[in-house]
Amino acid sequence: MYGKIKRLIPNVIIKRNEKLLRTLISIVYIGNKYQCNICHFKMSNFIKLENNNKLCPKCGSLGRTRRLWSLLENEIQGKKILHFSPSKSIKTKIESYSNSKYITSDYAGEFDAMKKLNIESIDEPKDEFDLVICYHILEHVENDIKAMKELQRIIKPKGMCIIQTPFKTGDIYENNAVKTDEERLIHFGQKDHLRIYSAEGLMKRMESVGFQTRLKEYNEVENNLNGYNIDEKLIIAEKSVTNN
Ligand SMILES: [Zn+2]
């Protein structure tokens, strides 16, 4: 039903009236079985998207965004944060913490953000951020090693970067022969993806530019309270005190 409604209403109207539309749609979902940990809406069900993602009817958060928030909740007080391509639900939430300095950036013009930073050449000073959120970014970046070096430069010593991309097992898959949108869709799963990382491969690359990394892996039961993804991985990359 959700998809059908979305297809019937022009995008510009959805964007302009998003809050009102979400409030209206969420009325149908009011209940006591599940709860969004970002907006605290209690519901009978999440909206199930075609790719198995669970959308909060009230704030529009996805499972991975709710997981990210569960990690950030006790981390962001007083921190200087840079967030690449922030989804609206979590951006609104972080902005409500007035003692944090929060900078948002979107390069492709898909998200509402303050700046348009190129991750391969970030227009920010050295040792500037305590925390950088880099979710579903690096698989779009041409020179990812350059981007990782830039992340290493702008993060403060002891600061960290939280990273997620789609992951496969084994090695990173890259292929120079893949050039067109159609080929990228077939090889990398999306027409604007340039590779498929494995978590281990991505960690090694982050380590090659000086980060210390650790993998966080989650396994949840089906129909868990907060609608988290059942299998999920993310990488914490920390900048050690001695590295520059
Ligand atoms: Zn929500």
Short mmCIF file of C-alpha atoms and ligand atoms in Angstrom, two decimals:
data_model
loop_
_atom_site.label_atom_id
_atom_site.label_comp_id
_atom_site.label_asym_id
_atom_site.label_seq_id
_atom_site.Cartn_x
_atom_site.Cartn_y
_atom_site.Cartn_z
CA MET A 1 0.00 0.00 0.00
CA TYR A 2 2.80 2.39 0.94
CA GLY A 3 4.54 1.97 -2.41
CA LYS A 4 1.28 2.49 -4.27
CA ILE A 5 0.54 5.76 -2.44
CA LYS A 6 4.10 6.93 -3.05
CA ARG A 7 3.85 6.28 -6.78
CA LEU A 8 0.56 8.18 -7.03
CA ILE A 9 1.82 11.39 -5.46
CA PRO A 10 4.42 13.52 -7.30
CA ASN A 11 7.81 13.65 -5.52
CA VAL A 12 7.83 17.41 -5.13
CA ILE A 13 4.52 17.28 -3.21
CA ILE A 14 5.83 14.45 -1.02
CA LYS A 15 8.95 16.46 -0.18
CA ARG A 16 7.04 19.64 0.57
CA ASN A 17 4.50 17.93 2.80
CA GLU A 18 6.61 15.08 4.12
CA LYS A 19 5.95 15.66 7.80
CA LEU A 20 2.18 15.92 7.34
CA LEU A 21 2.05 12.88 5.06
CA ARG A 22 4.10 10.80 7.48
CA THR A 23 1.86 11.80 10.37
CA LEU A 24 -1.23 10.80 8.35
CA ILE A 25 0.24 7.47 7.22
CA SER A 26 1.52 6.65 10.71
CA ILE A 27 -2.02 6.80 12.15
CA VAL A 28 -2.75 3.52 10.36
CA TYR A 29 0.28 1.93 12.03
CA ILE A 30 -0.31 3.00 15.64
CA GLY A 31 0.11 0.00 17.95
CA ASN A 32 2.20 -1.59 20.66
CA LYS A 33 4.28 -4.29 19.02
CA TYR A 34 7.27 -2.32 17.73
CA GLN A 35 8.96 0.95 18.50
CA CYS A 36 11.25 3.27 16.60
CA ASN A 37 14.24 4.16 18.76
CA ILE A 38 14.72 7.44 16.87
CA CYS A 39 11.28 9.08 17.03
CA HIS A 40 9.85 6.71 19.71
CA PHE A 41 6.71 6.05 17.66
CA LYS A 42 4.96 2.85 18.80
CA MET A 43 3.41 0.78 16.04
CA SER A 44 1.68 -2.44 15.05
CA ASN A 45 4.21 -2.88 12.23
CA PHE A 46 7.02 -1.20 10.35
CA ILE A 47 6.43 -0.46 6.67
CA LYS A 48 8.09 -3.30 4.79
CA LEU A 49 9.91 -2.16 1.66
CA GLU A 50 10.60 -4.38 -1.34
CA ASN A 51 14.27 -4.87 -0.37
CA ASN A 52 13.23 -6.17 3.07
CA ASN A 53 14.04 -2.87 4.71
CA LYS A 54 11.74 -1.77 7.51
CA LEU A 55 10.70 1.85 7.38
CA CYS A 56 9.37 3.76 10.38
CA PRO A 57 6.04 5.25 9.24
CA LYS A 58 6.55 8.31 11.44
CA CYS A 59 10.15 9.46 10.85
CA GLY A 60 11.08 7.45 7.76
CA SER A 61 14.12 5.77 9.35
CA LEU A 62 15.47 2.49 7.98
CA GLY A 63 16.74 -0.42 10.08
CA ARG A 64 20.37 0.55 9.51
CA THR A 65 19.64 4.16 10.55
CA ARG A 66 17.99 3.03 13.79
CA ARG A 67 21.03 0.81 14.48
CA LEU A 68 23.33 3.74 13.82
CA TRP A 69 21.35 5.86 16.24
CA SER A 70 21.58 3.17 18.93
CA LEU A 71 25.37 3.48 18.59
CA LEU A 72 25.46 7.28 18.49
CA GLU A 73 22.97 8.01 21.24
CA ASN A 74 25.57 8.04 24.00
CA GLU A 75 28.47 9.17 21.80
CA ILE A 76 27.55 12.55 20.40
CA GLN A 77 27.34 14.83 23.45
CA GLY A 78 29.76 17.73 23.01
CA LYS A 79 31.33 16.21 19.89
CA LYS A 80 32.12 17.78 16.55
CA ILE A 81 30.50 15.57 13.95
CA LEU A 82 30.64 15.39 10.17
CA HIS A 83 27.90 13.39 8.49
CA PHE A 84 28.01 12.51 4.78
CA SER A 85 24.64 12.16 3.02
CA PRO A 86 22.53 12.15 6.18
CA SER A 87 19.05 10.69 6.13
CA LYS A 88 16.47 13.10 7.45
CA SER A 89 15.36 11.07 10.48
CA ILE A 90 18.78 10.88 12.10
CA LYS A 91 19.83 14.37 11.00
CA THR A 92 16.81 15.86 12.80
CA LYS A 93 17.64 13.79 15.86
CA ILE A 94 21.30 14.81 16.04
CA GLU A 95 20.41 18.46 15.42
CA SER A 96 18.24 18.35 18.55
CA TYR A 97 21.45 17.88 20.61
CA SER A 98 22.43 21.53 20.82
CA ASN A 99 25.76 20.94 22.56
CA SER A 100 27.13 19.00 19.60
CA LYS A 101 28.58 20.72 16.54
CA TYR A 102 27.05 18.92 13.61
CA ILE A 103 28.03 19.47 9.99
CA THR A 104 26.19 17.72 7.18
CA SER A 105 27.34 17.27 3.63
CA ASP A 106 25.83 15.94 0.45
CA TYR A 107 27.76 15.72 -2.79
CA ALA A 108 25.18 14.32 -5.21
CA GLY A 109 22.30 16.61 -4.23
CA GLU A 110 20.12 13.81 -2.88
CA PHE A 111 20.01 14.80 0.77
CA ASP A 112 19.28 17.98 2.66
CA ALA A 113 22.69 19.15 3.93
CA MET A 114 24.70 22.25 4.85
CA LYS A 115 27.73 21.66 2.64
CA LYS A 116 28.77 19.99 -0.57
CA LEU A 117 32.08 18.41 0.38
CA ASN A 118 34.05 16.25 -2.02
CA ILE A 119 35.24 13.32 0.07
CA GLU A 120 38.35 12.93 -2.12
CA SER A 121 39.37 16.49 -1.23
CA ILE A 122 37.52 17.57 1.91
CA ASP A 123 37.43 21.31 2.41
CA GLU A 124 37.87 21.11 6.20
CA PRO A 125 40.94 21.62 8.44
CA LYS A 126 43.19 18.87 9.75
CA ASP A 127 42.24 17.21 13.08
CA GLU A 128 38.80 18.81 13.09
CA PHE A 129 36.20 16.13 13.87
CA ASP A 130 35.61 13.75 16.76
CA LEU A 131 33.24 11.65 14.72
CA VAL A 132 32.59 11.16 11.01
CA ILE A 133 29.58 9.20 9.77
CA CYS A 134 30.26 7.68 6.37
CA TYR A 135 27.33 5.43 5.53
CA HIS A 136 26.92 4.09 2.01
CA ILE A 137 29.43 6.57 0.56
CA LEU A 138 32.72 4.85 -0.26
CA GLU A 139 31.24 2.42 -2.80
CA HIS A 140 30.33 5.51 -4.89
CA VAL A 141 33.79 7.09 -4.73
CA GLU A 142 36.23 6.83 -7.62
CA ASN A 143 39.46 7.00 -5.62
CA ASP A 144 38.49 5.50 -2.29
CA ILE A 145 42.05 5.41 -0.91
CA LYS A 146 42.26 9.17 -1.46
CA ALA A 147 38.95 9.56 0.40
CA MET A 148 40.24 7.41 3.28
CA LYS A 149 43.38 9.55 3.52
CA GLU A 150 41.19 12.62 3.68
CA LEU A 151 39.11 11.08 6.46
CA GLN A 152 42.32 10.29 8.32
CA ARG A 153 43.41 13.93 7.91
CA ILE A 154 40.24 15.63 9.16
CA ILE A 155 39.56 13.32 12.12
CA LYS A 156 41.09 14.28 15.46
CA PRO A 157 43.55 11.90 17.14
CA LYS A 158 41.38 9.42 19.09
CA GLY A 159 38.46 10.41 16.87
CA MET A 160 36.58 7.87 14.81
CA CYS A 161 34.69 7.17 11.65
CA ILE A 162 31.67 4.88 11.46
CA ILE A 163 31.46 3.22 8.06
CA GLN A 164 29.01 1.03 6.27
CA THR A 165 28.63 -0.08 2.66
CA PRO A 166 26.97 -3.13 1.14
CA PHE A 167 29.28 -6.06 1.96
CA LYS A 168 30.08 -9.33 0.25
CA THR A 169 32.21 -12.19 1.52
CA GLY A 170 35.78 -12.80 0.30
CA ASP A 171 37.72 -10.02 -1.38
CA ILE A 172 36.66 -6.58 -2.62
CA TYR A 173 35.24 -6.83 -6.12
CA GLU A 174 36.41 -4.17 -8.56
CA ASN A 175 36.51 -4.39 -12.33
CA ASN A 176 38.03 -1.76 -14.62
CA ALA A 177 36.19 -3.17 -17.63
CA VAL A 178 32.85 -2.15 -16.10
CA LYS A 179 32.05 1.31 -17.47
CA THR A 180 28.36 1.90 -18.08
CA ASP A 181 25.39 2.29 -15.73
CA GLU A 182 23.94 -0.99 -17.00
CA GLU A 183 27.19 -2.86 -16.40
CA ARG A 184 27.60 -1.36 -12.95
CA LEU A 185 24.07 -2.43 -12.04
CA ILE A 186 24.87 -6.01 -13.05
CA HIS A 187 28.35 -6.18 -11.52
CA PHE A 188 28.05 -3.98 -8.45
CA GLY A 189 24.30 -4.10 -7.72
CA GLN A 190 23.59 -0.42 -8.37
CA LYS A 191 24.27 1.82 -11.36
CA ASP A 192 26.24 4.34 -9.31
CA HIS A 193 28.31 1.83 -7.34
CA LEU A 194 31.95 1.39 -8.34
CA ARG A 195 32.82 -1.75 -6.37
CA ILE A 196 31.53 -4.18 -3.77
CA TYR A 197 33.57 -4.25 -0.59
CA SER A 198 33.98 -7.06 1.81
CA ALA A 199 34.14 -5.89 5.41
CA GLU A 200 37.61 -7.42 5.77
CA GLY A 201 38.82 -5.80 2.53
CA LEU A 202 37.51 -2.38 3.53
CA MET A 203 39.09 -2.68 6.97
CA LYS A 204 42.46 -3.49 5.36
CA ARG A 205 42.20 -0.41 3.13
CA MET A 206 41.32 1.80 6.08
CA GLU A 207 44.27 0.34 7.98
CA SER A 208 46.58 1.03 5.02
CA VAL A 209 46.01 4.78 5.52
CA GLY A 210 46.61 4.60 9.28
CA PHE A 211 43.27 3.77 10.91
CA GLN A 212 42.76 1.10 13.52
CA THR A 213 39.60 -0.78 12.70
CA ARG A 214 37.13 -3.09 14.32
CA LEU A 215 34.13 -4.84 12.91
CA LYS A 216 30.77 -4.77 14.59
CA GLU A 217 28.45 -7.58 13.61
CA TYR A 218 24.83 -7.89 14.61
CA ASN A 219 22.45 -10.80 14.48
CA GLU A 220 18.89 -10.03 15.48
CA VAL A 221 15.79 -12.15 15.78
CA GLU A 222 13.10 -11.78 13.14
CA ASN A 223 10.54 -9.15 14.17
CA ASN A 224 12.75 -7.53 16.79
CA LEU A 225 11.28 -4.58 18.69
CA ASN A 226 13.19 -1.78 16.97
CA GLY A 227 13.07 -3.18 13.44
CA TYR A 228 16.83 -3.62 13.17
CA ASN A 229 18.22 -5.49 10.17
CA ILE A 230 18.69 -9.15 11.01
CA ASP A 231 22.29 -9.40 9.78
CA GLU A 232 24.25 -6.23 9.79
CA LYS A 233 27.91 -5.22 9.78
CA LEU A 234 29.58 -1.90 10.27
CA ILE A 235 33.14 -0.76 10.73
CA ILE A 236 34.56 1.50 13.41
CA ALA A 237 37.80 3.11 12.25
CA GLU A 238 39.75 4.96 14.89
CA LYS A 239 42.59 7.41 14.40
CA SER A 240 45.33 6.62 16.86
CA VAL A 241 47.12 9.36 18.78
CA THR A 242 50.43 8.83 17.02
CA ASN A 243 49.14 8.89 13.45
CA ASN A 244 48.88 12.03 11.38
ZN ZN B 1 10.73 6.73 13.72
#
